[in-house]
Amino acid sequence: MDRISVICAHIPGCRVFADIGCDHGYCTAYVLEKGLCERAYVSDISAACLKKAETLLAAEIAAGRCVPVCADGLDGVQDADCVLIAGMGGEEIVRILSRAPLPERFVLQPMHNVEKVRRHLLARGAHIEEDFTFEDGKFYDLIVGRAAGGDAYSDFEYRYGRDNLKSPSAAFLRKLRKEADVLREALAADVKREQREALLERLHESEAIIDAIEERL
Ligand SMILES: C[S@@+](CC[C@H](N)C(=O)[O-])C[C@H]1O[C@@H](n2cnc3c(N)ncnc32)[C@H](O)[C@@H]1O
């Protein structure tokens, strides 16, 4: 499945949906087409990016079912009960979430710094329902959850994602193997002692998880 399809398949039904950093607006088009919400916002900090969604969703906008917003993060979309933030760095996602109450439901697809996103959500009392790696040419992580309910993660779960450890997918195993190869290559190069120790520690951790997953297969 391609990245957009995986994201769309995990968007829950809601009253008001907001696609933050919508760019093309494909996810909102899906949500409206499937009747998953009563109305939607497409929001982007860049007017040029937002224009793409406005073009795609012109009919929905004209019908009043979709409202375009050119703003930073959640500014101007406070009544949304489900928020999607996909394709942005984890630090930017955390900055956006920090500036407002957590949305009732959220679907997040950080490009990196995923651990920071997990820690931010749980520190604010959120409950994570799904947290897994998938593959579409590259590896991506998807986090789906709710503002309320609370949750507790182990350090490993923060680092790797809970579903990846509980029910590892072939994509997650491929990601770990690839990361282990990269670490082995780095270790084969001429690196300083402290750096070598840190790389070795990460490699051993990856190898231990790979072995544990392979034993379960
Ligand atoms: C790589 S695109 C991702 C588009 C789409 N969400 C996806 O996953 O395919 C990132 C988009 O986020 C927008 N963006 C970056 N920072 C933002 C912010 N603070 N608030 C709103 N939009 C932002 C960018 O202008 C860009 O359109």
Coordinates of N, CA and C and ligand atoms in Angstrom, one line a residue:
M1 N 0.9 -1.2 0.0 CA 0.0 0.0 0.0 C 0.9 1.2 0.0
D2 N 0.5 2.3 -0.7 CA 1.3 3.5 -0.7 C 1.0 4.3 0.6
R3 N 1.9 5.2 0.9 CA 1.9 6.0 2.1 C 0.6 6.6 2.4
I4 N 0.1 7.3 1.4 CA -1.2 8.1 1.6 C -2.3 7.1 1.9
S5 N -2.4 5.9 1.2 CA -3.4 4.9 1.5 C -3.4 4.4 2.9
V6 N -2.1 4.1 3.4 CA -2.0 3.6 4.7 C -2.5 4.7 5.7
I7 N -2.1 5.9 5.5 CA -2.6 7.0 6.4 C -4.1 7.1 6.4
C8 N -4.7 7.1 5.2 CA -6.2 7.2 5.0 C -6.9 6.1 5.7
A9 N -6.3 4.9 5.6 CA -7.0 3.7 6.2 C -7.1 3.8 7.7
H10 N -6.3 4.7 8.3 CA -6.3 4.8 9.8 C -7.0 6.0 10.3
I11 N -7.6 6.8 9.4 CA -8.3 8.0 9.9 C -9.7 7.6 10.4
P12 N -10.0 7.9 11.7 CA -11.3 7.5 12.2 C -12.4 8.4 11.8
G13 N -13.6 7.9 11.9 CA -14.8 8.8 11.7 C -14.8 9.9 12.7
C14 N -15.3 11.1 12.3 CA -15.3 12.2 13.3 C -16.3 13.2 12.8
R15 N -16.4 14.3 13.6 CA -17.3 15.4 13.2 C -16.6 16.4 12.3
V16 N -15.5 16.9 12.9 CA -14.7 17.9 12.1 C -13.2 17.4 12.0
F17 N -12.8 17.2 10.8 CA -11.5 16.7 10.5 C -10.6 17.9 10.1
A18 N -9.3 17.8 10.5 CA -8.3 18.9 10.1 C -7.1 18.2 9.6
D19 N -6.7 18.6 8.4 CA -5.4 18.1 7.7 C -4.4 19.2 7.8
I20 N -3.5 19.1 8.8 CA -2.5 20.1 9.0 C -1.3 19.8 8.2
G21 N -0.9 20.8 7.4 CA 0.2 20.6 6.4 C -0.3 19.7 5.3
C22 N -1.5 20.1 4.8 CA -2.2 19.3 3.9 C -1.5 19.2 2.5
D23 N -0.8 20.2 2.1 CA -0.2 20.3 0.7 C -1.2 19.9 -0.3
H24 N -1.1 18.8 -1.0 CA -2.0 18.4 -2.1 C -3.5 18.2 -1.6
G25 N -3.7 17.8 -0.3 CA -5.1 17.6 0.2 C -5.6 16.2 -0.1
Y26 N -4.8 15.3 -0.5 CA -5.3 13.9 -0.9 C -6.1 13.3 0.3
C27 N -5.6 13.4 1.5 CA -6.2 12.7 2.6 C -7.5 13.3 2.9
T28 N -7.7 14.6 2.8 CA -9.0 15.2 3.1 C -10.0 14.8 2.0
A29 N -9.5 14.7 0.8 CA -10.4 14.3 -0.3 C -10.9 12.9 0.0
Y30 N -10.1 12.0 0.5 CA -10.5 10.7 0.9 C -11.6 10.7 2.0
V31 N -11.3 11.5 3.0 CA -12.1 11.6 4.2 C -13.5 12.1 3.8
L32 N -13.5 13.1 3.0 CA -14.8 13.7 2.5 C -15.6 12.7 1.6
E33 N -14.8 12.1 0.7 CA -15.4 11.2 -0.3 C -16.1 10.0 0.5
K34 N -15.4 9.5 1.5 CA -15.9 8.3 2.3 C -16.9 8.7 3.3
G35 N -17.2 10.0 3.5 CA -18.2 10.5 4.5 C -17.7 10.2 5.9
L36 N -16.4 10.3 6.1 CA -15.9 10.1 7.5 C -16.0 11.3 8.4
C37 N -16.4 12.4 7.8 CA -16.6 13.6 8.7 C -17.7 14.5 8.1
E38 N -18.2 15.4 9.0 CA -19.3 16.3 8.5 C -18.6 17.4 7.7
R39 N -17.5 17.9 8.2 CA -16.8 18.9 7.4 C -15.3 18.8 7.8
A40 N -14.5 19.5 7.0 CA -13.1 19.4 7.1 C -12.3 20.7 6.9
Y41 N -11.2 20.8 7.5 CA -10.2 21.9 7.2 C -9.1 21.4 6.4
V42 N -8.6 22.1 5.5 CA -7.3 21.8 4.9 C -6.4 23.0 5.3
S43 N -5.3 22.8 6.0 CA -4.5 23.9 6.5 C -3.1 23.7 6.1
D44 N -2.4 24.8 5.7 CA -1.0 24.7 5.4 C -0.4 26.1 5.7
I45 N 0.9 26.1 6.1 CA 1.5 27.3 6.4 C 1.9 28.0 5.1
S46 N 2.0 27.3 4.1 CA 2.4 27.8 2.8 C 1.2 28.0 1.9
A47 N 1.0 29.3 1.4 CA -0.2 29.6 0.6 C 0.0 28.8 -0.8
A48 N 1.2 28.6 -1.2 CA 1.4 27.9 -2.5 C 1.0 26.4 -2.3
C49 N 1.3 25.8 -1.2 CA 1.0 24.4 -0.9 C -0.5 24.3 -0.8
L50 N -1.1 25.2 0.0 CA -2.6 25.2 0.3 C -3.3 25.3 -1.1
K51 N -2.8 26.0 -2.0 CA -3.5 26.2 -3.3 C -3.8 24.9 -4.0
K52 N -2.8 23.9 -3.8 CA -3.0 22.6 -4.4 C -4.3 21.9 -3.9
A53 N -4.4 22.0 -2.5 CA -5.6 21.4 -1.9 C -6.9 22.1 -2.3
E54 N -6.7 23.5 -2.4 CA -7.9 24.3 -2.8 C -8.4 23.9 -4.2
T55 N -7.4 23.6 -5.1 CA -7.8 23.2 -6.5 C -8.4 21.8 -6.4
L56 N -7.8 20.9 -5.7 CA -8.4 19.5 -5.7 C -9.8 19.5 -5.0
L57 N -10.0 20.3 -4.0 CA -11.2 20.3 -3.2 C -12.2 21.4 -3.6
A58 N -12.0 22.0 -4.7 CA -12.8 23.2 -5.1 C -14.3 23.0 -4.9
A59 N -14.8 21.8 -5.3 CA -16.3 21.6 -5.2 C -16.7 21.5 -3.7
E60 N -15.9 20.8 -2.9 CA -16.2 20.7 -1.5 C -16.1 22.0 -0.8
I61 N -15.2 22.8 -1.2 CA -15.0 24.2 -0.6 C -16.2 25.0 -1.0
A62 N -16.6 25.0 -2.2 CA -17.8 25.7 -2.7 C -19.1 25.3 -2.0
A63 N -19.1 24.0 -1.7 CA -20.3 23.5 -1.0 C -20.3 23.7 0.5
G64 N -19.2 24.3 1.0 CA -19.1 24.6 2.4 C -18.7 23.4 3.3
R65 N -18.3 22.3 2.7 CA -17.9 21.2 3.5 C -16.5 21.2 3.8
C66 N -15.7 22.0 3.2 CA -14.3 22.1 3.4 C -13.8 23.5 3.5
V67 N -13.0 23.9 4.5 CA -12.6 25.2 4.7 C -11.0 25.3 4.6
P68 N -10.5 26.1 3.7 CA -9.0 26.2 3.6 C -8.5 27.2 4.6
V69 N -7.4 26.9 5.2 CA -6.8 27.9 6.2 C -5.3 27.9 5.9
C70 N -4.8 29.2 5.8 CA -3.4 29.3 5.6 C -2.8 29.8 7.0
A71 N -2.2 28.9 7.8 CA -1.8 29.2 9.1 C -0.7 28.2 9.6
D72 N -0.2 28.6 10.7 CA 0.8 27.7 11.4 C 0.1 26.7 12.3
G73 N 0.3 25.5 12.0 CA -0.2 24.4 12.8 C -1.7 24.4 13.0
L74 N -2.1 24.3 14.3 CA -3.6 24.2 14.6 C -4.3 25.6 14.7
D75 N -3.6 26.6 14.4 CA -4.2 28.0 14.5 C -5.4 28.0 13.5
G76 N -6.5 28.4 14.0 CA -7.7 28.5 13.1 C -8.5 27.3 12.9
V77 N -8.1 26.1 13.6 CA -8.9 24.9 13.4 C -9.2 24.2 14.7
Q78 N -9.4 25.1 15.7 CA -9.5 24.6 17.1 C -10.8 23.7 17.3
D79 N -11.8 23.8 16.5 CA -12.9 22.9 16.7 C -12.8 21.5 16.1
A80 N -11.7 21.2 15.5 CA -11.5 19.9 14.9 C -11.4 18.8 16.0
D81 N -12.2 17.7 15.8 CA -12.1 16.6 16.8 C -11.2 15.5 16.3
C82 N -10.7 15.6 15.0 CA -9.7 14.7 14.6 C -8.7 15.4 13.7
V83 N -7.4 15.3 14.1 CA -6.4 16.0 13.4 C -5.3 15.1 12.8
L84 N -5.0 15.3 11.5 CA -4.0 14.6 10.9 C -2.8 15.5 10.7
I85 N -1.6 15.1 11.1 CA -0.4 15.8 10.7 C 0.6 14.7 10.1
A86 N 0.8 14.8 8.8 CA 1.6 13.8 8.2 C 2.7 14.5 7.3
G87 N 3.9 13.8 7.2 CA 4.9 14.2 6.3 C 5.8 15.3 6.9
M88 N 5.7 15.6 8.2 CA 6.5 16.6 8.8 C 7.5 16.0 9.8
G89 N 8.5 16.7 10.1 CA 9.5 16.2 11.1 C 8.8 16.1 12.5
G90 N 9.3 15.1 13.3 CA 8.7 14.9 14.6 C 8.8 16.2 15.5
E91 N 9.9 16.9 15.4 CA 10.1 18.1 16.2 C 9.0 19.2 15.9
E92 N 8.8 19.3 14.6 CA 7.8 20.3 14.1 C 6.4 19.8 14.6
I93 N 6.1 18.5 14.5 CA 4.8 18.0 15.0 C 4.7 18.3 16.5
V94 N 5.7 18.1 17.3 CA 5.7 18.4 18.7 C 5.4 19.9 19.0
R95 N 6.1 20.7 18.2 CA 6.0 22.2 18.4 C 4.5 22.6 18.1
I96 N 3.9 22.0 17.0 CA 2.5 22.3 16.7 C 1.6 21.9 17.8
L97 N 1.8 20.6 18.2 CA 0.9 20.1 19.3 C 1.0 20.9 20.6
S98 N 2.2 21.3 20.9 CA 2.5 22.0 22.2 C 1.7 23.3 22.3
R99 N 1.4 23.9 21.1 CA 0.8 25.3 21.2 C -0.7 25.3 21.4
A100 N -1.3 24.1 21.6 CA -2.8 24.0 21.7 C -3.2 22.8 22.5
P101 N -4.5 22.7 23.0 CA -4.9 21.4 23.6 C -4.7 20.3 22.6
L102 N -4.4 19.1 23.1 CA -4.3 17.9 22.2 C -5.6 17.7 21.6
P103 N -5.6 17.4 20.3 CA -6.9 17.1 19.6 C -7.5 15.8 20.2
E104 N -8.8 15.7 20.2 CA -9.5 14.5 20.7 C -9.0 13.2 20.1
R105 N -8.9 13.2 18.8 CA -8.3 12.1 18.1 C -7.2 12.6 17.2
F106 N -6.1 11.9 17.0 CA -5.0 12.3 16.2 C -4.4 11.1 15.4
V107 N -4.0 11.5 14.2 CA -3.2 10.6 13.3 C -2.0 11.3 12.9
L108 N -0.8 10.7 13.3 CA 0.4 11.5 13.1 C 1.4 10.6 12.3
Q109 N 2.1 11.2 11.3 CA 3.0 10.4 10.5 C 4.3 11.2 10.5
P110 N 5.1 11.2 11.6 CA 6.4 11.9 11.6 C 7.4 11.3 10.7
M111 N 8.2 12.2 10.0 CA 9.2 11.7 9.1 C 10.5 11.2 9.9
H112 N 10.7 11.8 11.0 CA 11.8 11.4 11.9 C 11.6 11.9 13.3
N113 N 12.5 11.6 14.3 CA 12.3 12.0 15.7 C 10.9 11.5 16.2
V114 N 10.6 10.3 15.9 CA 9.3 9.7 16.3 C 9.3 9.5 17.8
E115 N 10.4 9.2 18.4 CA 10.4 9.0 19.8 C 10.0 10.3 20.6
K116 N 10.4 11.4 20.0 CA 10.0 12.7 20.7 C 8.5 12.9 20.6
V117 N 7.9 12.5 19.5 CA 6.4 12.6 19.4 C 5.8 11.7 20.4
R118 N 6.2 10.4 20.5 CA 5.6 9.5 21.5 C 5.7 10.0 22.9
R119 N 6.9 10.5 23.3 CA 7.1 11.1 24.6 C 6.2 12.3 24.9
H120 N 6.1 13.1 23.9 CA 5.3 14.3 24.1 C 3.8 13.9 24.3
L121 N 3.3 13.0 23.5 CA 1.9 12.5 23.6 C 1.6 11.9 25.0
L122 N 2.5 11.0 25.4 CA 2.3 10.4 26.7 C 2.5 11.3 27.9
A123 N 3.4 12.2 27.8 CA 3.6 13.2 28.8 C 2.3 14.1 29.0
R124 N 1.5 14.2 28.0 CA 0.3 15.0 28.1 C -0.9 14.2 28.3
G125 N -0.7 12.9 28.7 CA -1.9 12.1 29.1 C -2.6 11.4 28.0
A126 N -2.0 11.4 26.8 CA -2.7 10.8 25.6 C -2.7 9.3 25.7
H127 N -3.5 8.7 24.9 CA -3.5 7.2 24.8 C -3.2 6.9 23.3
I128 N -2.2 6.0 23.1 CA -1.8 5.6 21.8 C -2.5 4.3 21.4
E129 N -3.3 4.3 20.3 CA -4.0 3.1 19.9 C -3.2 2.2 18.9
E130 N -2.5 2.9 18.1 CA -1.7 2.2 17.1 C -0.4 3.0 16.9
D131 N 0.7 2.2 16.7 CA 2.0 2.8 16.6 C 2.9 1.8 15.9
F132 N 3.0 2.0 14.6 CA 3.7 0.9 13.8 C 4.5 1.5 12.6
T133 N 5.4 0.8 12.1 CA 6.2 1.1 11.0 C 5.6 0.5 9.7
F134 N 5.6 1.2 8.6 CA 5.2 0.6 7.4 C 6.2 1.0 6.3
E135 N 6.1 0.5 5.1 CA 7.1 0.7 4.0 C 6.4 1.1 2.8
D136 N 6.9 2.1 2.2 CA 6.5 2.5 0.8 C 7.7 3.1 0.1
G137 N 8.6 2.3 -0.3 CA 9.9 2.7 -0.8 C 10.8 3.1 0.3
K138 N 10.4 3.9 1.3 CA 11.1 4.2 2.5 C 10.3 3.7 3.7
F139 N 10.8 3.8 4.9 CA 10.1 3.3 6.1 C 9.4 4.6 6.7
Y140 N 8.2 4.4 7.2 CA 7.5 5.4 7.8 C 6.8 4.9 9.1
D141 N 6.5 5.8 10.0 CA 5.8 5.4 11.3 C 4.5 6.1 11.3
L142 N 3.5 5.4 11.8 CA 2.2 6.0 12.0 C 1.7 5.8 13.4
I143 N 1.2 6.9 14.0 CA 0.8 6.9 15.4 C -0.7 7.4 15.4
V144 N -1.6 6.6 15.9 CA -3.0 6.9 16.0 C -3.4 6.9 17.5
G145 N -4.1 7.9 17.9 CA -4.5 7.9 19.3 C -5.6 8.9 19.7
R146 N -5.7 9.0 21.0 CA -6.7 9.9 21.6 C -6.0 10.8 22.7
A147 N -6.6 12.0 22.8 CA -6.0 12.9 23.8 C -6.2 12.4 25.2
A148 N -7.3 11.6 25.5 CA -7.6 11.2 26.9 C -7.3 9.7 27.0
G149 N -7.1 9.2 28.3 CA -7.0 7.8 28.5 C -5.7 7.4 29.2
G150 N -4.6 8.2 28.9 CA -3.3 7.9 29.4 C -2.7 6.6 28.9
D151 N -1.4 6.5 29.1 CA -0.7 5.3 28.5 C 0.6 5.3 29.2
A152 N 1.3 4.1 29.1 CA 2.6 4.0 29.7 C 3.5 3.2 28.7
Y153 N 4.6 3.7 28.3 CA 5.5 3.0 27.4 C 6.8 2.7 28.1
S154 N 7.4 1.6 27.7 CA 8.8 1.3 28.2 C 9.7 2.1 27.3
D155 N 11.0 2.1 27.7 CA 12.0 2.9 26.9 C 12.1 2.3 25.5
F156 N 12.0 0.9 25.4 CA 12.1 0.3 24.1 C 10.9 0.7 23.2
E157 N 9.7 0.7 23.9 CA 8.5 1.1 23.1 C 8.6 2.6 22.6
Y158 N 9.2 3.4 23.5 CA 9.4 4.8 23.0 C 10.3 4.8 21.8
R159 N 11.3 4.0 21.8 CA 12.4 4.0 20.7 C 11.8 3.4 19.5
Y160 N 11.1 2.3 19.6 CA 10.8 1.5 18.4 C 9.3 1.5 18.0
G161 N 8.4 1.9 18.9 CA 7.0 1.9 18.6 C 6.4 0.6 19.2
R162 N 5.2 0.7 19.9 CA 4.7 -0.4 20.7 C 4.3 -1.6 19.8
D163 N 3.5 -1.3 18.7 CA 3.0 -2.4 17.8 C 4.2 -3.2 17.2
N164 N 5.3 -2.4 16.9 CA 6.4 -3.1 16.3 C 7.1 -4.1 17.2
L165 N 7.0 -3.9 18.5 CA 7.5 -4.9 19.4 C 6.5 -6.0 19.8
K166 N 5.2 -5.6 19.9 CA 4.2 -6.6 20.2 C 3.9 -7.5 19.1
S167 N 3.7 -7.0 17.9 CA 3.4 -7.8 16.8 C 4.2 -7.3 15.5
P168 N 5.4 -7.6 15.5 CA 6.3 -7.1 14.5 C 5.9 -7.5 13.1
S169 N 6.0 -6.5 12.2 CA 5.6 -6.7 10.8 C 6.9 -7.0 10.0
A170 N 6.7 -7.5 8.8 CA 7.9 -7.8 7.9 C 8.6 -6.5 7.6
A171 N 7.8 -5.4 7.5 CA 8.4 -4.1 7.2 C 9.3 -3.6 8.3
F172 N 8.9 -3.8 9.6 CA 9.7 -3.4 10.7 C 11.0 -4.2 10.8
L173 N 10.9 -5.5 10.5 CA 12.1 -6.4 10.5 C 13.0 -5.9 9.4
R174 N 12.5 -5.6 8.2 CA 13.4 -5.1 7.1 C 14.1 -3.8 7.6
K175 N 13.3 -2.9 8.3 CA 13.9 -1.7 8.7 C 15.1 -1.9 9.7
L176 N 14.8 -2.8 10.6 CA 15.9 -3.1 11.6 C 17.1 -3.7 10.9
R177 N 16.9 -4.6 10.0 CA 18.0 -5.3 9.3 C 18.8 -4.2 8.5
K178 N 18.1 -3.3 7.9 CA 18.7 -2.2 7.1 C 19.6 -1.3 8.1
E179 N 19.0 -1.0 9.2 CA 19.7 -0.1 10.2 C 20.9 -0.9 10.7
A180 N 20.8 -2.2 10.9 CA 22.0 -2.9 11.4 C 23.1 -2.9 10.3
D181 N 22.7 -3.1 9.1 CA 23.7 -3.0 8.0 C 24.4 -1.7 8.0
V182 N 23.6 -0.6 8.2 CA 24.2 0.8 8.2 C 25.2 0.9 9.3
L183 N 24.8 0.3 10.5 CA 25.7 0.4 11.7 C 27.0 -0.4 11.4
R184 N 26.9 -1.6 10.8 CA 28.0 -2.4 10.5 C 29.0 -1.7 9.6
E185 N 28.4 -1.0 8.6 CA 29.2 -0.3 7.6 C 30.0 0.9 8.3
A186 N 29.3 1.5 9.2 CA 29.9 2.6 10.0 C 31.0 2.1 10.8
L187 N 30.8 0.9 11.4 CA 31.8 0.4 12.3 C 33.1 -0.1 11.5
A188 N 32.8 -0.5 10.3 CA 33.9 -0.9 9.4 C 34.8 0.2 9.0
A189 N 34.3 1.5 9.1 CA 35.1 2.6 8.8 C 35.9 3.0 10.0
D190 N 36.8 4.0 9.8 CA 37.7 4.4 10.8 C 37.0 5.4 11.8
V191 N 36.4 4.9 12.9 CA 35.7 5.8 13.8 C 36.4 5.9 15.1
K192 N 36.2 7.0 15.8 CA 36.8 7.2 17.1 C 36.3 6.2 18.2
R193 N 37.0 6.0 19.2 CA 36.7 4.9 20.2 C 35.2 5.1 20.8
E194 N 35.0 6.4 21.3 CA 33.7 6.6 21.9 C 32.5 6.4 20.9
Q195 N 32.8 6.9 19.7 CA 31.7 6.7 18.7 C 31.5 5.2 18.4
R196 N 32.6 4.5 18.3 CA 32.6 3.0 18.1 C 31.7 2.4 19.1
E197 N 32.0 2.8 20.4 CA 31.2 2.1 21.5 C 29.7 2.4 21.4
A198 N 29.4 3.6 21.0 CA 28.0 4.0 20.9 C 27.3 3.2 19.7
L199 N 28.1 3.1 18.6 CA 27.6 2.4 17.4 C 27.4 0.9 17.8
L200 N 28.4 0.3 18.5 CA 28.3 -1.1 18.9 C 27.1 -1.4 19.8
E201 N 26.9 -0.4 20.7 CA 25.7 -0.6 21.6 C 24.4 -0.6 20.8
R202 N 24.3 0.3 19.8 CA 23.1 0.3 19.0 C 22.9 -0.9 18.2
L203 N 24.1 -1.4 17.6 CA 24.1 -2.6 16.8 C 23.6 -3.8 17.6
H204 N 24.2 -3.9 18.8 CA 23.8 -5.1 19.7 C 22.3 -5.1 20.0
E205 N 21.8 -3.9 20.3 CA 20.4 -3.7 20.6 C 19.5 -4.1 19.4
S206 N 19.9 -3.6 18.2 CA 19.2 -4.0 17.0 C 19.2 -5.5 16.7
E207 N 20.4 -6.1 16.9 CA 20.6 -7.5 16.6 C 19.7 -8.3 17.6
A208 N 19.7 -7.9 18.9 CA 18.9 -8.6 19.9 C 17.4 -8.6 19.5
I209 N 16.9 -7.4 19.0 CA 15.5 -7.4 18.7 C 15.3 -8.2 17.4
I210 N 16.2 -8.1 16.4 CA 16.0 -9.0 15.2 C 16.0 -10.4 15.6
D211 N 16.9 -10.9 16.5 CA 16.9 -12.3 16.9 C 15.6 -12.7 17.5
A212 N 15.1 -11.8 18.4 CA 13.8 -12.1 19.2 C 12.7 -12.2 18.2
I213 N 12.7 -11.3 17.2 CA 11.6 -11.4 16.2 C 11.7 -12.7 15.4
E214 N 12.9 -13.0 14.9 CA 13.1 -14.1 14.0 C 12.7 -15.4 14.8
E215 N 12.9 -15.5 16.1 CA 12.6 -16.7 16.9 C 11.1 -16.9 16.9
R216 N 10.3 -15.7 16.8 CA 8.9 -15.8 16.9 C 8.2 -16.1 15.5
L217 N 9.0 -16.0 14.5 CA 8.4 -16.2 13.1 C 8.3 -17.7 12.8
Ligands
LIG1 C1 6.0 17.1 3.0 S1 4.5 18.0 3.0 C2 3.4 16.7 3.6 C3 2.1 16.8 2.9 C4 1.0 15.8 3.3 N1 0.6 16.1 4.7 C5 1.6 14.4 3.1 O1 1.8 13.8 4.2 O2 1.8 14.0 2.0 C6 4.6 19.0 4.5 C7 3.6 20.1 4.4 O3 3.6 20.7 5.7 C8 3.5 22.1 5.6 N2 3.9 22.7 6.9 C9 5.2 22.7 7.4 N3 5.2 23.3 8.6 C10 3.9 23.6 8.9 C11 3.2 24.2 10.0 N4 3.9 24.6 11.0 N5 1.9 24.4 9.9 C12 1.2 24.1 8.8 N6 1.8 23.5 7.7 C13 3.1 23.2 7.8 C14 4.4 22.4 4.4 O4 4.1 23.7 3.8 C15 4.1 21.3 3.5 O5 3.0 21.5 2.6

